[in-house]
Amino acid sequence: NLHYHAVGKGQDASSLTLTIHHCIDHTLDTPILIVIDSINSIVNLSHGSYLSLLKEIGLWAMFSRRLSAGDVSFFITAETNKSGEVKGEALSFWSDVYLKMKWKSENVVDMNLAKTRRTAGAGPMGNHLRNWSTGRFEPEEQRSLYAVGSDIYE
């Protein structure tokens, strides 16, 4: 089940929890993935201190996942500051996986798995192309597998 919620002004961890609670079918025992795109936009629309609200929502997501033993998971996107780090910087410490994507050119991003708590192997992943037909980012070297002139990356 996919539930879409357009966030308006005045959101905080409590109001987001209430909204999510109403979207859940409590008769089912299925994991929940909550996508927040982007946490900075939610914080900007909220009332209060930017860094305080960023901390509140970030910690809410982290503790929700931990206390639910992973039954509630989060995918949070965040804009970066001038130094290329997440604004407020605490989100990168609270996350289980921290993937940095830097725009290189049209439909190409440089990916760097900056941190992972669960597996070894953090580090540069190289350039990836946005494949519009699958909704995935694919390693740039796979582009040669497709016919010249293919529009899947455009």
Backbone as CSV, one residue per row, in Angstrom:
resi,resn,N_x,N_y,N_z,CA_x,CA_y,CA_z,C_x,C_y,C_z
1,ASN,0.833,-1.181,0.000,0.000,0.000,0.000,0.878,1.246,0.000
2,LEU,0.584,2.150,-0.873,1.311,3.412,-0.930,0.375,4.517,-0.477
3,HIS,0.843,5.289,0.491,0.092,6.445,0.963,0.954,7.668,0.747
4,TYR,0.420,8.636,0.064,1.137,9.879,-0.215,0.568,10.965,0.675
5,HIS,1.444,11.702,1.320,1.005,12.803,2.168,1.821,14.037,1.820
6,ALA,1.184,15.034,1.287,1.859,16.299,1.001,1.963,17.075,2.303
7,VAL,3.175,17.376,2.677,3.416,18.055,3.946,3.157,19.539,3.794
8,GLY,2.446,20.084,4.753,2.176,21.508,4.764,2.931,22.186,5.885
9,LYS,2.551,23.391,6.181,3.212,24.161,7.229,2.897,23.594,8.607
10,GLY,3.849,23.787,9.509,3.623,23.445,10.904,3.817,21.986,11.262
11,GLN,4.528,21.202,10.472,4.746,19.798,10.771,5.837,19.636,11.825
12,ASP,5.683,18.618,12.649,6.726,18.228,13.587,6.618,16.719,13.761
13,ALA,7.448,16.138,14.622,7.443,14.685,14.797,6.076,14.180,15.258
14,SER,5.406,14.922,16.126,4.094,14.492,16.631,3.042,14.461,15.530
15,SER,2.990,15.517,14.728,1.981,15.556,13.664,2.287,14.516,12.580
16,LEU,3.558,14.291,12.300,3.918,13.253,11.323,3.557,11.868,11.840
17,THR,3.778,11.629,13.127,3.416,10.345,13.726,1.921,10.101,13.620
18,LEU,1.127,11.098,13.903,-0.329,10.973,13.827,-0.773,10.690,12.396
19,THR,-0.209,11.393,11.434,-0.546,11.172,10.023,-0.203,9.748,9.609
20,ILE,0.978,9.292,9.977,1.415,7.942,9.617,0.544,6.900,10.298
21,HIS,0.199,7.129,11.546,-0.653,6.200,12.301,-1.979,5.959,11.572
22,HIS,-2.552,6.999,10.997,-3.830,6.868,10.293,-3.689,6.150,8.953
23,CYS,-2.500,6.081,8.415,-2.277,5.409,7.123,-1.999,3.917,7.272
24,ILE,-1.725,3.479,8.470,-1.311,2.090,8.690,-2.531,1.195,8.876
25,ASP,-2.493,0.040,8.223,-3.495,-0.995,8.461,-2.981,-1.822,9.638
26,HIS,-3.530,-1.580,10.821,-3.023,-2.192,12.041,-3.356,-3.673,12.148
27,THR,-4.153,-4.209,11.215,-4.457,-5.638,11.221,-3.371,-6.435,10.510
28,LEU,-2.478,-5.756,9.780,-1.416,-6.431,9.044,-0.097,-6.308,9.795
29,ASP,0.716,-7.327,9.671,2.042,-7.305,10.279,3.071,-7.141,9.160
30,THR,3.113,-5.935,8.598,4.040,-5.669,7.500,4.926,-4.481,7.855
31,PRO,6.185,-4.543,7.419,7.081,-3.408,7.676,6.603,-2.153,6.958
32,ILE,7.046,-1.022,7.456,6.644,0.273,6.903,7.902,1.030,6.494
33,LEU,7.888,1.575,5.286,8.968,2.450,4.826,8.391,3.849,4.686
34,ILE,8.990,4.788,5.389,8.559,6.179,5.335,9.618,6.959,4.562
35,VAL,9.199,7.609,3.492,10.109,8.389,2.657,9.869,9.866,2.953
36,ILE,10.926,10.560,3.326,10.837,11.995,3.582,11.729,12.690,2.563
37,ASP,11.110,13.428,1.674,11.839,14.101,0.589,11.393,15.565,0.537
38,SER,12.083,16.413,1.086,13.295,16.293,1.857,13.044,16.759,3.277
39,ILE,13.895,16.328,4.178,13.748,16.741,5.574,13.924,18.246,5.703
40,ASN,14.759,18.828,4.851,14.976,20.278,4.908,13.700,21.042,4.553
41,SER,12.944,20.533,3.574,11.684,21.182,3.192,10.673,21.122,4.321
42,ILE,10.584,19.966,4.984,9.655,19.845,6.113,10.026,20.837,7.208
43,VAL,11.307,20.899,7.531,11.773,21.807,8.577,11.519,23.262,8.195
44,ASN,11.758,23.602,6.926,11.517,24.974,6.469,10.045,25.357,6.561
45,LEU,9.141,24.395,6.385,7.713,24.670,6.465,7.189,24.678,7.895
46,SER,8.003,24.228,8.818,7.580,24.119,10.207,7.836,25.423,10.950
47,HIS,7.238,25.496,12.121,7.421,26.666,12.966,8.470,26.337,14.022
48,GLY,9.418,27.201,14.204,10.427,26.980,15.225,11.827,27.060,14.665
49,SER,12.772,26.725,15.508,14.184,26.774,15.152,14.515,25.673,14.137
50,TYR,15.180,26.062,13.037,15.530,25.118,11.978,16.315,23.932,12.536
51,LEU,17.412,24.202,13.256,18.263,23.121,13.751,17.565,22.283,14.815
52,SER,16.721,22.899,15.646,15.973,22.130,16.651,14.994,21.167,15.998
53,LEU,14.283,21.653,14.970,13.322,20.786,14.284,14.026,19.701,13.474
54,LEU,15.157,20.024,12.876,15.940,19.025,12.152,16.352,17.909,13.115
55,LYS,16.778,18.300,14.298,17.165,17.333,15.327,15.963,16.510,15.779
56,GLU,14.837,17.171,16.025,13.628,16.474,16.492,13.174,15.416,15.501
57,ILE,13.076,15.779,14.237,12.588,14.839,13.222,13.626,13.752,12.952
58,GLY,14.904,14.118,12.934,15.952,13.118,12.721,16.008,12.088,13.838
59,LEU,15.939,12.546,15.081,15.951,11.619,16.211,14.677,10.784,16.264
60,TRP,13.547,11.384,15.917,12.286,10.635,15.853,12.408,9.476,14.879
61,ALA,12.973,9.726,13.710,13.144,8.662,12.717,14.100,7.590,13.235
62,MET,15.219,7.999,13.796,16.208,7.040,14.282,15.624,6.155,15.389
63,PHE,14.977,6.772,16.384,14.444,5.974,17.491,13.237,5.141,17.065
64,SER,12.440,5.622,16.131,11.310,4.825,15.629,11.812,3.541,14.989
65,ARG,12.866,3.658,14.187,13.426,2.475,13.548,14.033,1.532,14.580
66,ARG,14.788,2.074,15.494,15.450,1.222,16.496,14.448,0.547,17.431
67,LEU,13.485,1.305,17.931,12.510,0.740,18.867,11.570,-0.261,18.196
68,SER,11.354,-0.121,16.907,10.481,-1.064,16.190,11.266,-2.255,15.651
69,ALA,12.557,-2.307,15.931,13.441,-3.376,15.433,13.405,-3.446,13.903
70,GLY,13.274,-2.290,13.279,13.301,-2.235,11.821,11.951,-2.380,11.146
71,ASP,10.880,-2.594,11.915,9.554,-2.681,11.298,9.134,-1.346,10.706
72,VAL,9.677,-0.264,11.250,9.472,1.067,10.684,10.848,1.556,10.242
73,SER,10.984,1.812,8.949,12.249,2.288,8.396,12.017,3.606,7.682
74,PHE,13.093,4.338,7.501,13.016,5.660,6.893,14.019,5.787,5.761
75,PHE,13.601,6.472,4.723,14.483,6.901,3.647,14.345,8.418,3.621
76,ILE,15.404,9.097,4.051,15.342,10.551,4.183,16.331,11.188,3.221
77,THR,15.849,12.105,2.414,16.757,12.885,1.578,16.995,14.222,2.263
78,ALA,18.185,14.769,2.005,18.545,16.046,2.621,19.441,16.824,1.675
79,GLU,19.234,18.125,1.636,20.122,18.982,0.859,21.440,19.128,1.604
80,THR,22.456,19.528,0.871,23.769,19.703,1.486,24.115,21.187,1.603
81,ASN,25.070,21.473,2.466,25.543,22.840,2.632,26.694,23.111,1.655
82,LYS,27.324,24.262,1.765,28.382,24.643,0.826,29.571,23.694,0.844
83,SER,29.806,23.032,1.963,30.930,22.103,2.047,30.561,20.699,1.584
84,GLY,29.324,20.523,1.112,28.904,19.224,0.595,28.421,18.256,1.662
85,GLU,28.184,18.741,2.868,27.690,17.905,3.956,26.225,18.218,4.207
86,VAL,25.551,17.291,4.883,24.144,17.481,5.218,24.012,18.674,6.146
87,LYS,23.034,19.536,5.867,22.803,20.698,6.725,22.508,20.218,8.146
88,GLY,23.174,20.812,9.098,23.022,20.400,10.482,23.961,19.271,10.857
89,GLU,24.408,18.531,9.913,25.404,17.462,10.002,25.052,16.306,10.927
90,ALA,24.108,16.446,11.847,23.786,15.358,12.765,23.115,14.178,12.066
91,LEU,22.359,14.428,11.000,21.677,13.335,10.307,22.650,12.259,9.849
92,SER,23.821,12.657,9.413,24.790,11.667,8.949,25.272,10.774,10.091
93,PHE,25.262,11.263,11.318,25.671,10.458,12.468,24.548,9.531,12.924
94,TRP,23.300,9.956,12.785,22.167,9.158,13.244,21.774,8.075,12.256
95,SER,22.156,8.222,11.012,21.692,7.292,9.979,22.437,5.965,10.038
96,ASP,21.789,4.932,9.510,22.430,3.627,9.383,23.235,3.558,8.099
97,VAL,22.719,4.201,7.067,23.405,4.272,5.774,23.386,5.726,5.340
98,TYR,24.527,6.188,4.842,24.646,7.581,4.416,25.249,7.571,3.017
99,LEU,24.402,7.830,2.040,24.808,7.829,0.639,24.843,9.266,0.140
100,LYS,26.022,9.697,-0.313,26.172,11.040,-0.858,26.092,10.953,-2.373
101,MET,25.271,11.812,-2.966,25.140,11.868,-4.414,25.466,13.292,-4.854
102,LYS,26.424,13.397,-5.752,26.830,14.713,-6.248,26.528,14.785,-7.735
103,TRP,25.793,15.821,-8.135,25.440,16.019,-9.535,26.702,16.212,-10.358
104,LYS,26.805,15.456,-11.457,27.953,15.588,-12.352,27.542,16.231,-13.673
105,SER,26.471,15.719,-14.252,25.944,16.243,-15.508,24.514,15.722,-15.642
106,GLU,23.874,16.048,-16.716,22.489,15.620,-16.932,22.357,14.111,-16.734
107,ASN,21.551,13.694,-15.767,21.266,12.297,-15.449,22.455,11.503,-14.923
108,VAL,23.548,12.157,-14.543,24.714,11.460,-14.003,25.037,12.029,-12.620
109,VAL,25.192,11.127,-11.649,25.602,11.518,-10.306,26.788,10.665,-9.876
110,ASP,27.656,11.262,-9.078,28.757,10.533,-8.469,28.259,10.066,-7.110
111,MET,28.309,8.750,-6.860,27.816,8.188,-5.604,28.979,7.793,-4.706
112,ASN,28.805,8.091,-3.421,29.788,7.717,-2.424,29.036,7.206,-1.207
113,LEU,29.224,5.927,-0.888,28.620,5.367,0.308,29.500,5.801,1.475
114,ALA,29.107,6.901,2.104,29.946,7.539,3.116,29.950,6.771,4.433
115,LYS,28.871,6.030,4.716,28.799,5.315,5.985,27.762,4.210,5.897
116,THR,28.063,3.102,6.521,27.080,2.052,6.696,27.369,1.348,8.017
117,ARG,26.350,1.171,8.828,26.531,0.504,10.121,26.466,-1.013,9.984
118,ARG,25.813,-1.501,8.954,25.518,-2.923,8.855,26.538,-3.733,8.060
119,THR,27.205,-3.121,7.111,28.124,-3.872,6.267,29.421,-3.110,6.086
120,ALA,30.447,-3.841,5.728,31.697,-3.191,5.353,31.526,-2.690,3.925
121,GLY,32.469,-1.933,3.464,32.425,-1.547,2.067,32.023,-0.123,1.795
122,ALA,32.044,0.728,2.791,31.759,2.129,2.520,32.873,2.691,1.651
123,GLY,32.509,3.569,0.736,33.506,4.198,-0.115,32.909,4.637,-1.439
124,PRO,33.753,5.133,-2.327,33.278,5.621,-3.624,32.621,4.511,-4.445
125,MET,31.517,4.848,-5.081,30.796,3.904,-5.935,30.876,4.317,-7.398
126,GLY,31.429,5.497,-7.664,31.588,5.947,-9.035,30.351,6.636,-9.587
127,ASN,30.428,6.985,-10.873,29.322,7.660,-11.544,28.193,6.693,-11.843
128,HIS,26.975,7.180,-11.662,25.778,6.390,-11.950,24.837,7.217,-12.824
129,LEU,24.157,6.520,-13.708,23.192,7.144,-14.618,21.779,6.884,-14.114
130,ARG,20.930,7.871,-14.247,19.524,7.711,-13.893,18.825,7.036,-15.060
131,ASN,18.311,5.833,-14.833,17.580,5.085,-15.852,16.096,5.350,-15.634
132,TRP,15.517,6.168,-16.475,14.127,6.581,-16.300,13.151,5.435,-16.489
133,SER,13.496,4.435,-17.296,12.553,3.341,-17.549,12.417,2.404,-16.353
134,THR,13.450,2.315,-15.509,13.385,1.444,-14.340,13.298,2.215,-13.029
135,GLY,13.589,3.522,-13.074,13.601,4.312,-11.853,14.809,4.015,-10.982
136,ARG,15.904,3.577,-11.604,17.107,3.212,-10.854,18.308,4.018,-11.310
137,PHE,19.306,4.065,-10.443,20.616,4.580,-10.822,21.484,3.374,-11.135
138,GLU,22.115,3.391,-12.290,22.937,2.267,-12.725,24.362,2.737,-12.959
139,PRO,25.345,1.865,-12.661,26.738,2.252,-12.900,26.942,2.726,-14.335
140,GLU,27.709,3.786,-14.491,27.905,4.402,-15.803,28.426,3.409,-16.840
141,GLU,29.252,2.465,-16.413,29.802,1.517,-17.382,28.734,0.615,-17.996
142,GLN,27.539,0.510,-17.376,26.462,-0.295,-17.953,25.819,0.366,-19.160
143,ARG,26.054,1.647,-19.352,25.433,2.354,-20.466,25.778,1.704,-21.800
144,SER,26.988,1.171,-21.907,27.406,0.545,-23.161,26.613,-0.718,-23.464
145,LEU,25.901,-1.258,-22.472,25.108,-2.459,-22.696,23.844,-2.167,-23.498
146,TYR,23.468,-0.904,-23.594,22.248,-0.531,-24.280,22.573,0.031,-25.658
147,ALA,21.620,-0.070,-26.529,21.814,0.399,-27.906,22.110,1.894,-27.934
148,VAL,22.971,2.290,-28.841,23.269,3.706,-29.040,21.977,4.403,-29.414
149,GLY,21.752,5.557,-28.841,20.535,6.310,-29.139,19.365,5.953,-28.251
150,SER,19.569,5.013,-27.326,18.498,4.649,-26.416,18.134,5.850,-25.562
151,ASP,16.848,6.020,-25.292,16.405,7.185,-24.528,16.122,6.857,-23.063
152,ILE,16.568,5.700,-22.573,16.227,5.335,-21.198,16.925,6.207,-20.179
153,TYR,18.001,6.891,-20.580,18.710,7.772,-19.663,18.357,9.223,-19.881
154,GLU,17.357,9.499,-20.674,17.015,10.887,-20.988,15.554,11.155,-20.760
